[in-house]
């Protein structure tokens, strides 16, 4: 036995020795070089007509509530990555950790600040349905909490008409329109949504009008059914009714909702798994801000469109009625945003603590404005807002995705938010003011959270001052958006060439530019660098931020630049951020 | 030793390579990600609306994970496989159910348009599974018809039909009902607190019954009921295959069991006072539930069995904080013969089963009298108001005893105690599923109750 143990010890020792040797050799490899990610092809290329996805709402719910959480649980690689802190970063980002315009996303307010007129118009280009009527009812539904119609207006445009829940006038309609405008300005594809106030008499029943009754059964609608539906709609004092009109998306073919996992097999443009798309991961931040928690396939839509002669799939987010403290049945329930629908970990936690740990949401205050619902800063945690169901793209998100999403959120100015909230057409100015203040406060909480988790120095520019000397400029988004003061902020940078330190720990205060001297001067200062210089030199500036007057330093961002052989000038290669 | 010892033998070298093959990917995850991203398609952007462009091959799909992750995940895939099978089978079924409107159709079938008539499944450990049909506002507002049919293992069955709260004017109401119970495997362990678990025997108890009652509302929470009931009882050999029938017991023992060989029909006069101040639907459940009743049993087909029963059952629901609550219960029952009569053994007070001491089987302890105490702590696991099912946990302790005369022996002696816990899934639409597990001196027992 002793002999066996001794033999084992010797063998283990030898194995460890081998490992050390190999690892030492690996450490002596060439210096690490920054490789910018390859540019993805434009995903708006002509593709053959795809088939619609035939999943139902129940399958969707089953997938998100049961299948995906189980699969995630058994995903050992994901656990290893989480434990080792090396989560998969988004796969469709460019060298500057951003996404290019695609069939999913178009940079709008974050790149070029939209005018108040642009932002208040949003995607609404057709002007909405003719409220003079007549509106021909195409189909109707009375199932669920709120009734609704599909109508064709006098211009021949088709709309979904959705009403507010009884007793909560303006709740759903205002939320739908406001969120639509904000998601559109952020860059996502959304349908046209309008608030309409109309006389119910303009609604005309079609001969072959179909109805989904209270039990979900499709039948032919009768005048009696129509009356029943209208009885569920709370009228305004003047007898008219308020609703939201959502215009049907136009396209060659409606393909059903997109999945937040994997790719579409019949879409050759769709090459990046959706769970690793930056737009979808970063969407979490927007959703948390606006309390858009019902994020699943059925609240999205793929449309095969013909645009500029190219036919491809465009991906839309739809149905924003359950946002900003609203749901179809009334104000959002207090647990929403704090726990998922079937929150197994939370249930286990409650089980073992015997329920003595009272959850924050259980102490939620009552709603103040019925037209706003449960939307406040109370209990809002930008990084821990729970969606109704586990969303695979959201669960893969990293701090970099959060930072990207937070940039979208922070791009909204107070004026822009004010003009957007006005589109909700609240009858109570106090409610409107309350919503605006909450939106602003939650926006700042979002920014403070995500900008505090990564280095938020951004918008780097490199300009040549004189021949051979450059200036690297950057913007501190935390200071720009007034989340931190300039006074409390310090920057520190290291400068390297080919992974070798040239300057180390240089502290900048009150300036957001780094002067990079002539190369010859560096060589005089650091002669050891000389022998390594060549045509492919890679320069690197690593920047850190301190928000407490230089006491503690946060995560770094590295900026890479190199000489462009064609022009002979240095250009930015890309940015790498610790996240 | 000397001849064998090379510094780095071949086996160690291979082992080192294998280890490194596993270890190296971990610190290089970031680079693996880059490898993933470098496999992205690299088609140059160009004018797409040309024939050449259309003929160009589309870029390759980016793999969602690195190769090492597939390898590491193999145990995960194996463990997930049974779930995958179930999910793969379930998904089209869910789709079929939804597209064919099966649920609305079932709901349509089980529930009337006006919501007054409804049928729903029920189940519990005593009678098995079945269906409850309710017709609200029958004949008059407030009048309720309930029909229940249940069947369980060993062909245990229960059929019941009842009309309640038929208003006849003012606070007065009438009710009537009929019931057929066939318990094919009722337990008998002996008499008294010292009966042993291994003495379990079974008997079949058939009991058709019918009743007519009147109620008087003495306020919003207090009701007085008077019921006249007729019952017929017959005992036969138990059907349970695991335990011997009671009929195989020694004759001298069986002679001590009144009612075993006799068919006994009873006329029962029952008076009950009921106080119910329980706030059931609130997030702050609280209140009292008190039953006080006295029943007089007169044998119809003879004069040998005449007795009375008195029961007091008090339950208090105390809300603590944020839907956490205590439920405290005390109940006592006494059974006494009169006119030189006897009490059939199956009418003796009994303990065991879910409504008395959980953790013991039904009829585990039998004697003339019984007393019971129970304390239960309920707390939410997932608190979901409205139609979404909530999940609640409970921890409980039950304690009780039987006695030939409760007042003749020390109050604090001979108690049997059990403890346990469980879950309850419920919503405001009427769903109520309880899963309980309890531990007693006899071992573990499991209870499942649906829409009781």
Coordinates of C-alpha atoms in Angstrom, one line a residue, chain A residues 17-540:
Chain A
X17 CA 6.5 19.0 -13.6
X18 CA 5.5 18.4 -17.2
X19 CA 2.6 20.8 -16.8
X20 CA 4.8 23.5 -15.4
X21 CA 7.3 23.1 -18.2
X22 CA 4.6 23.3 -20.9
X23 CA 3.0 26.3 -19.3
X24 CA 6.4 28.0 -18.9
X25 CA 7.0 27.5 -22.6
X26 CA 3.5 28.8 -23.4
X27 CA 4.3 31.9 -21.3
X28 CA 7.3 32.6 -23.4
X29 CA 5.3 33.0 -26.6
X30 CA 5.1 36.2 -28.6
X31 CA 3.4 39.2 -27.1
X32 CA -0.4 39.3 -27.2
X33 CA -1.7 41.3 -30.1
X34 CA -5.1 42.8 -30.5
X35 CA -7.1 41.2 -33.3
X36 CA -10.2 43.3 -34.2
X37 CA -13.2 41.1 -34.8
X38 CA -14.1 40.4 -38.4
X39 CA -16.8 42.5 -40.0
X40 CA -20.0 40.7 -40.4
X41 CA -21.7 40.7 -43.7
X42 CA -24.8 42.9 -44.1
X43 CA -27.8 40.7 -43.0
X44 CA -30.2 42.5 -45.4
X45 CA -29.4 40.6 -48.4
X46 CA -31.8 39.0 -50.8
X47 CA -33.0 35.6 -49.5
X48 CA -35.5 33.0 -50.7
X49 CA -38.9 33.2 -49.2
X50 CA -38.9 31.5 -45.8
X51 CA -41.7 29.6 -44.2
X52 CA -43.6 31.0 -41.2
X53 CA -42.8 29.6 -37.8
X54 CA -45.7 27.8 -36.4
X55 CA -45.3 27.9 -32.6
X56 CA -48.3 28.7 -30.4
X57 CA -48.4 30.9 -27.3
X58 CA -48.6 27.8 -25.1
X59 CA -45.6 26.3 -26.7
X60 CA -43.8 29.6 -26.4
X61 CA -44.6 29.7 -22.7
X62 CA -43.6 26.1 -22.2
X63 CA -40.3 26.8 -23.9
X64 CA -39.5 29.8 -21.8
X65 CA -40.9 28.6 -18.5
X66 CA -39.8 25.0 -18.6
X67 CA -37.5 23.9 -21.4
X68 CA -35.0 26.7 -21.4
X69 CA -34.5 26.8 -17.6
X70 CA -33.9 23.1 -17.5
X71 CA -31.5 23.2 -20.4
X72 CA -29.6 26.0 -18.8
X73 CA -29.4 24.0 -15.6
X74 CA -27.7 21.1 -17.3
X75 CA -25.4 23.4 -19.4
X76 CA -22.2 22.6 -17.6
X77 CA -20.1 24.8 -20.0
X78 CA -22.2 27.8 -19.1
X79 CA -21.6 27.1 -15.4
X80 CA -17.9 26.8 -15.9
X81 CA -17.9 30.0 -17.9
X82 CA -19.9 31.8 -15.2
X83 CA -17.6 30.5 -12.4
X84 CA -14.4 31.4 -14.2
X85 CA -15.8 34.8 -15.2
X86 CA -15.3 34.2 -18.9
X87 CA -18.8 34.4 -20.3
X88 CA -19.2 34.4 -24.0
X89 CA -19.3 38.0 -25.3
X90 CA -21.6 39.1 -28.0
X91 CA -20.6 37.7 -31.4
X92 CA -21.8 40.4 -33.7
X93 CA -19.8 43.4 -32.4
X94 CA -17.3 45.4 -34.3
X95 CA -13.9 46.6 -33.2
X96 CA -15.5 49.4 -31.1
X97 CA -17.8 47.0 -29.3
X98 CA -20.8 48.2 -31.2
X99 CA -23.2 46.7 -33.7
X100 CA -23.7 47.8 -37.2
X101 CA -27.1 48.6 -38.6
X102 CA -28.9 45.4 -39.5
X103 CA -32.3 43.9 -39.9
X104 CA -32.5 43.9 -36.1
X105 CA -31.3 47.3 -35.2
X106 CA -30.7 50.7 -36.6
X107 CA -28.6 53.3 -34.7
X108 CA -30.8 56.3 -34.0
X109 CA -30.7 58.5 -31.0
X110 CA -27.5 57.1 -29.6
X111 CA -25.5 58.1 -32.7
X112 CA -27.3 61.2 -33.9
X113 CA -29.6 62.9 -31.3
X114 CA -33.1 62.9 -32.8
X115 CA -35.0 66.1 -32.8
X116 CA -38.0 66.4 -30.6
X117 CA -40.2 66.2 -33.7
X118 CA -38.5 63.1 -34.9
X119 CA -38.7 61.3 -31.6
X120 CA -42.3 62.2 -31.0
X121 CA -43.2 60.9 -34.5
X122 CA -41.2 57.7 -34.1
X123 CA -42.3 55.0 -36.5
X124 CA -45.7 56.6 -37.0
X125 CA -45.5 57.7 -40.7
X126 CA -49.0 56.9 -41.9
X127 CA -50.8 59.2 -39.4
X128 CA -53.0 56.5 -37.9
X129 CA -56.5 55.4 -38.7
X130 CA -59.2 57.8 -39.9
X131 CA -61.2 58.5 -36.8
X132 CA -64.1 59.8 -38.8
X133 CA -64.7 56.2 -39.9
X134 CA -66.1 54.0 -40.9
X135 CA -64.0 51.2 -39.5
X136 CA -64.9 47.8 -40.9
X137 CA -64.4 45.1 -38.2
X138 CA -62.4 42.3 -39.7
X139 CA -62.3 40.1 -36.6
X140 CA -62.6 40.5 -32.8
X141 CA -61.7 38.9 -29.6
X142 CA -63.4 38.9 -26.2
X143 CA -61.1 36.3 -24.6
X144 CA -58.6 37.5 -22.0
X145 CA -58.9 40.5 -19.9
X146 CA -59.5 43.2 -22.5
X147 CA -61.4 42.9 -25.7
X148 CA -60.1 44.0 -29.1
X149 CA -60.8 44.4 -32.8
X150 CA -59.0 44.1 -36.0
X151 CA -60.3 46.8 -38.2
X152 CA -59.8 48.2 -41.7
X153 CA -60.1 52.0 -41.8
X154 CA -61.4 54.2 -44.6
X155 CA -58.0 54.2 -46.2
X156 CA -57.9 50.5 -46.3
X157 CA -55.2 50.1 -43.6
X158 CA -55.5 47.4 -41.1
X159 CA -55.1 48.0 -37.4
X160 CA -55.5 46.1 -34.2
X161 CA -57.6 48.2 -31.8
X162 CA -56.8 47.5 -28.1
X163 CA -58.7 49.0 -25.2
X164 CA -57.6 50.0 -21.7
X165 CA -58.6 47.6 -18.9
X166 CA -61.8 48.7 -17.2
X167 CA -61.2 51.1 -14.3
X168 CA -57.7 52.0 -15.6
X169 CA -58.3 54.5 -18.4
X170 CA -55.2 55.5 -20.3
X171 CA -53.1 52.8 -18.6
X172 CA -52.4 50.4 -21.5
X173 CA -52.8 52.8 -24.4
X174 CA -50.4 55.4 -23.1
X175 CA -47.9 52.7 -22.1
X176 CA -48.0 51.2 -25.6
X177 CA -47.4 54.4 -27.4
X178 CA -44.7 55.8 -25.1
X179 CA -42.8 52.5 -25.1
X180 CA -43.1 52.2 -28.9
X181 CA -41.5 55.7 -29.3
X182 CA -38.7 54.9 -26.9
X183 CA -37.9 51.5 -28.4
X184 CA -38.0 53.0 -31.8
X185 CA -35.7 55.9 -30.9
X186 CA -33.3 53.4 -29.2
X187 CA -33.0 51.7 -32.6
X188 CA -35.3 48.7 -32.6
X189 CA -37.9 47.9 -35.2
X190 CA -41.4 48.5 -33.9
X191 CA -44.9 48.9 -35.5
X192 CA -46.9 52.1 -35.8
X193 CA -49.0 52.6 -32.6
X194 CA -51.4 55.4 -32.2
X195 CA -53.8 56.6 -29.5
X196 CA -57.2 57.0 -31.0
X197 CA -60.3 58.5 -29.5
X198 CA -63.4 57.6 -31.5
X199 CA -67.1 57.3 -31.5
X200 CA -68.0 53.6 -31.3
X201 CA -70.6 54.1 -34.0
X202 CA -67.9 54.2 -36.7
X203 CA -67.3 50.5 -36.0
X204 CA -69.2 48.5 -38.7
X205 CA -69.4 44.8 -38.6
X206 CA -68.3 42.8 -41.6
X207 CA -70.6 40.0 -42.9
X208 CA -68.0 37.3 -42.3
X209 CA -66.5 38.8 -39.2
X210 CA -64.8 36.2 -37.0
X211 CA -64.8 36.3 -33.2
X212 CA -62.6 34.6 -30.7
X213 CA -65.0 34.2 -27.8
X214 CA -64.4 34.2 -24.1
X215 CA -63.4 30.6 -24.2
X216 CA -61.0 31.1 -27.1
X217 CA -63.3 29.4 -29.6
X218 CA -63.4 31.0 -33.1
X219 CA -67.0 31.6 -34.3
X220 CA -68.9 34.1 -36.4
X221 CA -69.5 37.4 -34.7
X222 CA -73.1 38.6 -34.1
X223 CA -74.5 42.0 -33.2
X224 CA -75.0 40.6 -29.7
X225 CA -71.3 39.7 -29.5
X226 CA -70.4 43.2 -30.6
X227 CA -72.6 44.7 -27.9
X228 CA -71.0 42.4 -25.3
X229 CA -67.5 43.6 -26.4
X230 CA -68.4 47.2 -26.2
X231 CA -69.9 46.7 -22.7
X232 CA -66.4 45.7 -21.5
X233 CA -65.0 49.0 -22.8
X234 CA -65.0 51.9 -20.5
X235 CA -66.2 55.0 -22.3
X236 CA -65.0 58.5 -21.9
X237 CA -67.5 61.0 -20.3
X238 CA -68.5 62.2 -23.8
X239 CA -69.4 58.7 -24.9
X240 CA -66.4 58.2 -27.1
X241 CA -63.8 55.5 -26.4
X242 CA -60.0 55.6 -26.1
X243 CA -57.9 52.9 -27.5
X244 CA -54.6 52.2 -29.1
X245 CA -54.5 51.4 -32.8
X246 CA -51.6 49.3 -33.8
X247 CA -51.0 49.1 -37.5
X248 CA -50.5 45.8 -39.1
X249 CA -46.9 45.4 -40.3
X250 CA -46.7 45.3 -44.1
X251 CA -44.5 42.8 -45.8
X252 CA -44.4 40.0 -48.3
X253 CA -45.1 37.5 -45.5
X254 CA -45.6 37.5 -41.8
X255 CA -43.4 34.8 -40.4
X256 CA -44.2 34.7 -36.7
X257 CA -42.1 35.7 -33.7
X258 CA -38.3 35.3 -33.6
X259 CA -36.6 33.2 -31.1
X260 CA -34.1 34.5 -28.6
X261 CA -32.1 31.3 -29.0
X262 CA -30.3 29.9 -32.1
X263 CA -30.8 31.1 -35.6
X264 CA -33.5 30.7 -38.3
X265 CA -32.6 27.8 -40.5
X266 CA -34.3 29.2 -43.5
X267 CA -32.7 32.6 -43.2
X268 CA -29.2 32.6 -44.7
X269 CA -28.7 36.1 -43.4
X270 CA -29.2 35.0 -39.9
X271 CA -25.8 33.7 -39.0
X272 CA -25.2 34.8 -35.4
X273 CA -27.1 32.9 -32.7
X274 CA -29.7 35.2 -31.3
X275 CA -28.6 34.6 -27.7
X276 CA -25.2 36.1 -28.7
X277 CA -26.5 39.1 -30.5
X278 CA -25.6 42.3 -28.8
X279 CA -28.9 44.0 -29.7
X280 CA -30.9 41.3 -28.0
X281 CA -28.7 41.0 -25.0
X282 CA -28.6 44.7 -24.6
X283 CA -32.3 44.9 -25.0
X284 CA -32.5 43.7 -21.4
X285 CA -31.4 47.2 -20.2
X286 CA -34.2 48.9 -22.2
X287 CA -36.7 46.4 -21.0
X288 CA -35.7 46.8 -17.4
X289 CA -35.9 50.6 -17.7
X290 CA -39.3 50.5 -19.2
X291 CA -40.5 47.5 -17.2
X292 CA -41.2 45.6 -20.5
X293 CA -41.0 42.2 -18.8
X294 CA -43.0 40.0 -21.1
X295 CA -40.2 39.4 -23.5
X296 CA -40.7 36.2 -25.5
X297 CA -41.2 35.0 -29.0
X298 CA -44.9 36.0 -29.2
X299 CA -44.1 39.6 -28.5
X300 CA -41.9 39.8 -31.5
X301 CA -42.5 39.4 -35.2
X302 CA -40.4 38.4 -38.2
X303 CA -41.6 40.0 -41.5
X304 CA -40.3 39.1 -44.9
X305 CA -40.1 42.4 -46.5
X306 CA -39.2 43.9 -49.9
X307 CA -37.0 47.0 -49.3
X308 CA -35.0 48.7 -52.0
X309 CA -35.3 45.7 -54.2
X310 CA -34.0 43.3 -51.6
X311 CA -36.2 40.8 -49.9
X312 CA -35.1 39.8 -46.4
X313 CA -36.4 39.2 -42.9
X314 CA -36.9 42.2 -40.7
X315 CA -37.2 41.6 -37.0
X316 CA -39.7 43.6 -35.0
X317 CA -40.6 44.0 -31.3
X318 CA -44.4 44.3 -30.9
X319 CA -47.0 44.6 -28.2
X320 CA -45.9 47.2 -25.6
X321 CA -49.2 47.2 -23.7
X322 CA -47.6 45.5 -20.7
X323 CA -44.9 48.0 -20.0
X324 CA -44.5 51.0 -17.6
X325 CA -46.5 49.5 -14.9
X326 CA -49.4 48.3 -17.1
X327 CA -50.7 44.9 -18.1
X328 CA -53.7 43.9 -20.0
X329 CA -55.6 43.1 -16.8
X330 CA -54.7 46.3 -15.0
X331 CA -51.7 47.6 -13.1
X332 CA -48.7 45.4 -13.1
X333 CA -48.6 43.0 -10.2
X334 CA -46.1 43.9 -7.5
X335 CA -43.9 40.8 -7.9
X336 CA -43.3 41.6 -11.6
X337 CA -39.7 42.7 -12.2
X338 CA -38.6 41.0 -9.0
X339 CA -39.4 37.4 -9.7
X340 CA -40.0 35.4 -12.8
X341 CA -43.4 33.7 -13.2
X342 CA -42.1 30.4 -11.9
X343 CA -39.1 31.5 -9.9
X344 CA -37.7 28.2 -8.8
X345 CA -34.5 29.5 -7.1
X346 CA -36.6 32.1 -5.2
X347 CA -39.1 29.5 -4.2
X348 CA -36.2 27.3 -2.8
X349 CA -34.7 30.3 -1.0
X350 CA -38.1 31.0 0.6
X351 CA -38.5 27.3 1.5
X352 CA -35.3 27.1 3.4
X353 CA -35.6 30.5 5.1
X354 CA -39.1 29.5 6.2
X355 CA -40.5 32.6 4.6
X356 CA -38.9 34.8 7.3
X357 CA -37.0 36.7 4.6
X358 CA -39.7 39.1 3.4
X359 CA -39.1 40.1 -0.2
X360 CA -38.8 43.7 -1.1
X361 CA -41.7 43.6 -3.5
X362 CA -44.0 42.3 -0.8
X363 CA -43.7 45.7 0.9
X364 CA -44.5 47.5 -2.4
X365 CA -46.5 50.7 -1.9
X366 CA -49.9 51.1 -3.4
X367 CA -50.1 52.6 -6.9
X368 CA -50.5 56.4 -7.0
X369 CA -52.0 57.0 -10.4
X370 CA -54.3 54.3 -11.9
X371 CA -53.3 55.6 -15.4
X372 CA -49.6 54.9 -14.7
X373 CA -49.9 51.6 -12.8
X374 CA -47.1 50.2 -10.8
X375 CA -44.1 52.0 -12.3
X376 CA -41.7 53.8 -9.9
X377 CA -38.1 53.8 -8.8
X378 CA -39.1 51.7 -5.8
X379 CA -37.2 48.4 -5.8
X380 CA -35.8 49.1 -9.2
X381 CA -32.5 47.3 -9.7
X382 CA -31.2 47.8 -13.3
X383 CA -29.1 44.7 -13.2
X384 CA -31.5 42.3 -11.5
X385 CA -34.8 43.1 -13.0
X386 CA -36.5 39.7 -13.5
X387 CA -38.4 39.2 -16.7
X388 CA -41.6 37.1 -16.6
X389 CA -39.8 34.2 -18.1
X390 CA -36.1 33.3 -18.5
X391 CA -35.0 34.9 -21.8
X392 CA -31.9 33.1 -23.2
X393 CA -30.4 36.2 -24.7
X394 CA -30.8 38.1 -21.5
X395 CA -29.3 35.3 -19.5
X396 CA -26.2 35.3 -21.6
X397 CA -25.7 39.1 -21.2
X398 CA -22.5 40.4 -19.9
X399 CA -21.5 43.7 -18.4
X400 CA -20.5 44.9 -21.9
X401 CA -24.0 44.1 -23.2
X402 CA -25.4 46.0 -20.3
X403 CA -23.1 48.9 -21.0
X404 CA -24.2 49.0 -24.6
X405 CA -27.8 48.9 -23.6
X406 CA -27.3 51.6 -21.0
X407 CA -25.8 53.9 -23.6
X408 CA -29.1 53.6 -25.5
X409 CA -31.0 54.4 -22.3
X410 CA -28.8 57.3 -21.4
X411 CA -29.0 58.8 -24.9
X412 CA -32.5 60.1 -24.0
X413 CA -32.5 63.7 -22.8
X414 CA -35.0 65.1 -20.4
X415 CA -36.6 67.1 -23.2
X416 CA -36.9 64.0 -25.4
X417 CA -38.5 62.1 -22.6
X418 CA -40.9 64.9 -21.9
X419 CA -42.1 65.0 -25.5
X420 CA -42.4 61.3 -25.6
X421 CA -44.5 61.1 -22.4
X422 CA -46.7 63.8 -23.8
X423 CA -47.6 61.4 -26.6
X424 CA -49.3 59.3 -24.0
X425 CA -52.1 61.9 -23.8
X426 CA -52.7 61.7 -20.1
X427 CA -55.7 63.6 -18.9
X428 CA -54.1 64.1 -15.5
X429 CA -51.0 66.4 -15.7
X430 CA -49.8 65.1 -12.4
X431 CA -49.8 61.6 -13.7
X432 CA -47.8 62.8 -16.7
X433 CA -45.3 64.6 -14.5
X434 CA -45.0 61.6 -12.3
X435 CA -44.2 59.3 -15.2
X436 CA -41.7 61.7 -16.6
X437 CA -39.9 61.9 -13.3
X438 CA -39.9 58.2 -12.9
X439 CA -38.5 57.7 -16.4
X440 CA -35.7 60.1 -15.7
X441 CA -34.9 58.7 -12.3
X442 CA -34.8 55.1 -13.6
X443 CA -32.7 56.2 -16.6
X444 CA -30.1 57.7 -14.3
X445 CA -30.2 54.6 -12.0
X446 CA -29.7 52.5 -15.1
X447 CA -26.7 54.6 -16.2
X448 CA -25.2 54.7 -12.8
X449 CA -25.4 50.9 -12.5
X450 CA -24.1 49.8 -15.9
X451 CA -21.5 52.7 -16.3
X452 CA -20.2 51.7 -12.9
X453 CA -19.6 48.1 -13.9
X454 CA -17.4 48.8 -16.9
X455 CA -15.1 51.6 -17.9
X456 CA -17.4 54.1 -19.5
X457 CA -14.8 56.1 -21.4
X458 CA -16.0 56.1 -24.9
X459 CA -16.1 57.9 -28.3
X460 CA -12.4 57.8 -28.8
X461 CA -10.8 59.9 -31.5
X462 CA -7.2 60.0 -32.5
X463 CA -6.0 63.2 -34.2
X464 CA -2.6 64.1 -35.4
X465 CA -1.4 67.3 -33.9
X466 CA 1.9 67.7 -35.6
X467 CA 3.9 65.3 -37.7
X468 CA 4.4 62.2 -35.6
X469 CA 2.5 63.4 -32.5
X470 CA -1.1 62.5 -31.8
X471 CA -3.8 63.3 -29.4
X472 CA -6.2 60.6 -28.2
X473 CA -9.5 62.2 -27.0
X474 CA -12.2 60.4 -25.2
X475 CA -15.5 61.2 -23.5
X476 CA -16.4 60.1 -20.0
X477 CA -20.1 59.1 -20.4
X478 CA -20.6 59.1 -16.6
X479 CA -19.6 62.7 -16.4
X480 CA -21.4 63.7 -19.6
X481 CA -24.7 62.3 -18.4
X482 CA -24.2 63.9 -15.0
X483 CA -24.0 60.7 -13.1
X484 CA -20.7 61.6 -11.5
X485 CA -19.0 65.0 -11.2
X486 CA -15.9 65.9 -13.0
X487 CA -14.4 67.0 -9.7
X488 CA -14.5 63.6 -8.2
X489 CA -13.2 61.9 -11.3
X490 CA -9.6 61.0 -12.2
X491 CA -8.2 59.0 -15.1
X492 CA -5.1 57.0 -15.2
X493 CA -3.4 55.5 -18.2
X494 CA -0.6 53.2 -19.3
X495 CA 0.9 53.4 -22.7
X496 CA 2.4 50.4 -24.4
X497 CA 3.9 49.6 -27.7
X498 CA 3.8 46.0 -28.7
X499 CA 2.7 45.0 -25.3
X500 CA 5.7 46.7 -23.6
X501 CA 5.2 49.5 -21.1
X502 CA 6.3 53.0 -22.3
X503 CA 4.4 55.0 -19.7
X504 CA 2.8 53.6 -16.7
X505 CA 0.2 55.0 -14.2
X506 CA 0.0 58.5 -15.6
X507 CA -2.8 60.3 -13.8
X508 CA -5.0 62.8 -15.7
X509 CA -7.2 65.1 -13.8
X510 CA -9.6 67.5 -15.4
X511 CA -8.7 66.5 -19.0
X512 CA -10.0 63.9 -21.4
X513 CA -7.1 63.9 -23.9
X514 CA -3.8 62.1 -23.9
X515 CA -0.9 63.6 -25.8
X516 CA 1.2 61.0 -27.6
X517 CA 4.5 62.3 -28.4
X518 CA 6.6 61.7 -31.4
X519 CA 7.7 58.1 -31.8
X520 CA 11.4 59.1 -31.8
X521 CA 11.0 60.7 -28.4
X522 CA 9.6 57.5 -27.0
X523 CA 12.5 55.6 -28.4
X524 CA 14.9 57.9 -26.7
X525 CA 13.1 57.4 -23.4
X526 CA 12.8 53.6 -23.8
X527 CA 15.6 52.3 -25.9
X528 CA 14.7 48.7 -25.2
X529 CA 11.6 49.2 -27.4
X530 CA 13.6 50.0 -30.4
X531 CA 14.6 46.5 -31.4
X532 CA 11.0 45.4 -31.5
X533 CA 9.6 48.2 -33.6
X534 CA 8.4 47.3 -37.0
X535 CA 5.8 48.1 -39.6
X536 CA 3.1 46.2 -37.6
X537 CA 3.6 48.0 -34.4
X538 CA 0.6 48.0 -32.2
X539 CA 0.1 50.9 -29.8
X540 CA -2.1 50.5 -26.8

